Backbone as JSON, one array per atom type, in Angstrom:
{
  "sequence": "DTLLETGLENIEKHNLRLAGHFLENLPSGFETYSSGKNFSPIVCFRHPGTESAALKGKLSDDGIDLTIREGYLRASFHFFNTEAEVEKLLVKIRP",
  "N": [[-16.82, -16.41, 8.47], [-14.3, -16.18, 9.67], [-13.76, -13.45, 9.45], [-15.76, -12.33, 11.08], [-15.12, -13.53, 13.52], [-12.62, -12.43, 14.02], [-13.24, -9.76, 14.09], [-14.61, -6.83, 12.84], [-13.77, -4.25, 13.51], [-11.19, -4.71, 14.52], [-9.97, -5.67, 12.21], [-10.11, -3.4, 10.58], [-8.42, -1.67, 12.05], [-6.0, -3.07, 11.78], [-5.59, -2.94, 8.96], [-5.37, -0.14, 8.6], [-3.13, 0.34, 10.19], [-1.13, -0.96, 8.73], [-1.15, 0.6, 6.36], [-0.43, 3.06, 7.44], [2.14, 2.46, 8.38], [3.41, 1.97, 5.95], [3.23, 4.55, 4.75], [4.69, 6.09, 6.6], [7.22, 5.14, 6.18], [7.8, 5.49, 3.54], [10.02, 5.99, 0.92], [12.03, 8.97, 0.46], [11.18, 11.49, -1.9], [9.02, 10.34, -3.13], [5.64, 10.89, -4.12], [2.37, 11.25, -2.78], [-1.1, 10.57, -3.28], [-4.16, 11.92, -2.38], [-7.62, 11.55, -1.99], [-8.95, 13.31, -0.51], [-10.52, 12.23, 1.37], [-11.06, 10.64, 4.59], [-8.31, 9.11, 6.42], [-7.11, 6.17, 4.93], [-6.92, 2.62, 4.07], [-6.04, 2.47, 1.54], [-3.53, 3.47, -0.57], [-2.15, 5.76, -2.75], [0.62, 6.3, -4.78], [3.62, 7.68, -6.23], [6.75, 8.05, -7.98], [8.35, 10.83, -9.14], [10.54, 10.57, -10.91], [10.33, 8.09, -12.03], [8.69, 5.87, -14.18], [5.42, 4.91, -13.61], [4.16, 2.62, -14.68], [6.33, 1.03, -15.44], [7.51, 0.53, -12.94], [5.39, -0.83, -11.76], [5.39, -3.16, -13.32], [7.88, -4.27, -12.61], [7.42, -4.74, -9.88], [5.32, -6.55, -10.08], [6.65, -8.72, -11.22], [7.99, -9.5, -8.98], [6.03, -10.56, -7.45], [4.26, -8.76, -6.31], [1.27, -7.2, -6.37], [-0.1, -4.45, -7.72], [-2.21, -1.7, -8.74], [-2.69, 0.82, -11.29], [-3.69, 4.13, -10.99], [-4.68, 7.06, -12.35], [-2.02, 7.68, -12.99], [-0.67, 7.07, -10.69], [0.66, 4.56, -8.54], [-1.34, 2.17, -6.94], [-1.84, 0.96, -3.82], [-3.48, -1.34, -1.81], [-4.16, -2.1, 1.35], [-4.9, -4.98, 3.22], [-6.71, -7.28, 5.36], [-5.46, -9.78, 5.07], [-2.86, -9.14, 4.53], [0.57, -8.7, 5.58], [2.95, -7.16, 7.87], [5.5, -7.78, 7.03], [5.14, -8.08, 4.3], [4.56, -5.45, 3.61], [7.01, -4.3, 4.21], [8.58, -5.6, 2.27], [7.5, -4.46, -0.05], [8.26, -1.78, 0.38], [11.06, -2.01, 0.22], [11.37, -2.86, -2.42], [10.5, -0.68, -3.93], [12.36, 1.27, -3.71], [14.21, 3.81, -5.26]],
  "CA": [[-16.69, -16.68, 9.89], [-13.02, -15.65, 10.15], [-13.88, -12.0, 9.6], [-16.58, -12.05, 12.26], [-14.36, -13.94, 14.71], [-11.54, -11.45, 14.22], [-13.9, -8.5, 14.41], [-14.41, -5.84, 11.78], [-12.99, -3.13, 14.05], [-9.79, -5.17, 14.57], [-9.49, -5.73, 10.83], [-9.91, -2.02, 10.15], [-7.2, -1.19, 12.71], [-4.86, -3.75, 11.14], [-5.42, -2.37, 7.63], [-4.89, 1.23, 8.74], [-1.77, 0.27, 10.73], [-0.23, -1.28, 7.61], [-1.07, 1.78, 5.48], [0.35, 4.06, 8.17], [3.54, 2.01, 8.37], [3.9, 2.22, 4.59], [3.39, 5.98, 4.54], [5.77, 6.58, 7.46], [8.51, 4.64, 5.69], [7.9, 5.72, 2.1], [11.28, 6.68, 0.65], [11.92, 10.37, 0.06], [11.01, 11.72, -3.33], [7.72, 9.83, -3.57], [4.45, 11.71, -3.91], [1.15, 10.49, -2.52], [-2.34, 11.19, -3.76], [-5.28, 11.74, -1.47], [-8.88, 12.0, -2.57], [-9.55, 14.23, 0.43], [-11.29, 11.47, 2.35], [-10.33, 10.27, 5.8], [-7.22, 8.16, 6.27], [-7.64, 4.96, 4.31], [-5.92, 1.59, 3.81], [-5.67, 2.57, 0.12], [-2.5, 4.5, -0.71], [-1.69, 5.98, -4.12], [1.94, 6.92, -4.7], [4.48, 7.62, -7.42], [8.04, 8.74, -7.91], [8.41, 11.63, -10.37], [11.6, 10.14, -11.82], [10.12, 6.7, -12.43], [7.41, 5.57, -14.83], [4.62, 4.02, -12.74], [3.92, 1.34, -15.36], [7.57, 0.24, -15.36], [7.65, 0.07, -11.56], [4.35, -1.84, -11.56], [5.88, -4.39, -13.95], [8.95, -4.8, -11.76], [6.79, -5.26, -8.66], [4.55, -7.73, -10.47], [7.63, -9.8, -11.36], [8.37, -9.9, -7.62], [4.85, -11.07, -6.76], [3.52, -7.67, -5.65], [0.22, -6.81, -7.31], [-0.66, -3.12, -7.54], [-2.85, -1.17, -9.93], [-2.35, 2.21, -11.58], [-4.83, 5.04, -11.03], [-4.31, 8.44, -12.67], [-0.57, 7.8, -13.0], [-0.14, 6.67, -9.39], [0.51, 3.16, -8.12], [-2.37, 2.08, -5.9], [-1.68, -0.17, -2.9], [-4.64, -1.48, -0.94], [-3.76, -3.0, 2.42], [-6.05, -5.77, 3.66], [-6.64, -8.21, 6.49], [-4.56, -10.9, 4.78], [-1.5, -8.64, 4.35], [1.41, -8.68, 6.77], [3.94, -6.1, 7.9], [6.63, -8.24, 6.22], [4.82, -7.76, 2.9], [4.72, -4.0, 3.47], [8.47, -4.08, 4.17], [9.04, -6.05, 0.96], [7.11, -3.41, -1.0], [9.11, -0.61, 0.61], [12.41, -2.3, -0.3], [11.33, -2.99, -3.88], [10.23, 0.59, -4.63], [13.47, 2.23, -3.56], [14.8, 4.14, -6.58]],
  "C": [[-15.39, -16.08, 10.45], [-13.1, -14.14, 10.37], [-14.66, -11.63, 10.85], [-15.86, -12.43, 13.55], [-13.26, -12.94, 15.04], [-12.12, -10.12, 14.66], [-13.57, -7.44, 13.37], [-13.59, -4.64, 12.26], [-11.5, -3.5, 14.12], [-9.18, -5.24, 13.17], [-9.21, -4.33, 10.31], [-8.63, -1.44, 10.76], [-5.95, -1.78, 12.08], [-4.56, -3.11, 9.78], [-4.84, -0.96, 7.7], [-3.47, 1.27, 9.3], [-0.77, -0.02, 9.62], [-0.06, -0.09, 6.67], [-0.23, 2.86, 6.15], [1.84, 3.72, 8.18], [4.16, 2.27, 6.99], [4.18, 3.71, 4.39], [4.53, 6.56, 5.37], [7.15, 6.2, 6.94], [8.7, 4.78, 4.19], [9.19, 6.49, 1.82], [11.06, 8.12, 0.18], [11.83, 10.46, -1.46], [9.68, 11.21, -3.86], [6.62, 10.83, -3.25], [3.29, 10.78, -3.6], [-0.04, 11.29, -3.02], [-3.43, 10.9, -2.74], [-6.53, 12.29, -2.13], [-9.58, 12.99, -1.64], [-10.41, 13.54, 1.48], [-10.44, 11.22, 3.58], [-9.23, 9.27, 5.47], [-7.78, 6.8, 5.86], [-6.54, 3.91, 4.17], [-5.53, 1.55, 2.33], [-4.71, 3.74, -0.03], [-2.08, 4.56, -2.18], [-0.39, 6.77, -4.06], [2.66, 6.8, -6.03], [5.78, 8.34, -7.14], [8.18, 9.51, -9.21], [9.46, 11.18, -11.37], [11.43, 8.74, -12.36], [8.74, 6.53, -13.06], [6.65, 4.55, -13.99], [4.39, 2.66, -13.38], [5.16, 0.44, -15.3], [7.76, -0.31, -13.94], [6.6, -0.99, -11.24], [4.78, -3.17, -12.14], [6.96, -5.06, -13.12], [8.36, -5.43, -10.49], [6.0, -6.53, -8.95], [5.47, -8.94, -10.63], [8.06, -10.36, -10.01], [7.17, -10.37, -6.8], [4.05, -10.03, -6.0], [2.55, -7.11, -6.67], [-0.38, -5.47, -6.92], [-1.38, -2.73, -8.82], [-2.35, 0.26, -10.14], [-3.64, 3.01, -11.68], [-4.3, 6.45, -11.24], [-2.8, 8.67, -12.55], [0.11, 7.43, -11.69], [-0.3, 5.16, -9.21], [-0.46, 3.14, -6.94], [-2.16, 0.8, -5.1], [-2.9, -0.18, -1.98], [-4.32, -2.54, 0.11], [-4.99, -3.66, 3.03], [-5.69, -6.67, 4.83], [-5.59, -9.3, 6.29], [-3.12, -10.45, 4.56], [-0.77, -8.6, 5.68], [2.37, -7.49, 6.71], [5.17, -6.5, 7.07], [6.38, -7.95, 4.74], [4.94, -6.26, 2.64], [6.2, -3.67, 3.38], [9.04, -4.49, 2.81], [8.71, -5.01, -0.1], [8.02, -2.2, -0.85], [10.52, -0.81, 0.06], [12.4, -2.29, -1.82], [11.09, -1.67, -4.6], [11.36, 1.6, -4.48], [14.09, 2.5, -4.93], [16.28, 3.79, -6.67]]
}
C-alpha cells in the first residue's frame, strides 16, 4: 500500500536522485562501472588503490551493506534510503 500511495514514478525519481547525488559527489580516483544500460539506481564503483573486499568489510562494520560484483562495490539505492545515508557512504569511502 505504501508503494502505491507514494507512486512508482515518485519512487523511481527518488532512487535515481540518490544515485545521481552519489555519483556527483564520488571522491576523485574512483572508477564506476556501467553495463551500458540507461541511468540506474544501481552504482558499481571501486578505487584502484583499495581492495574492494577490505572496503566492503569496513563499510559493513559501519552498518553499510554493499555487495561486490566483478571487483566493484555495488550500491543499490532504494525507496527506503535517505540522502543522509548516501552522505554517510560518501564519507566512509574517502581514501
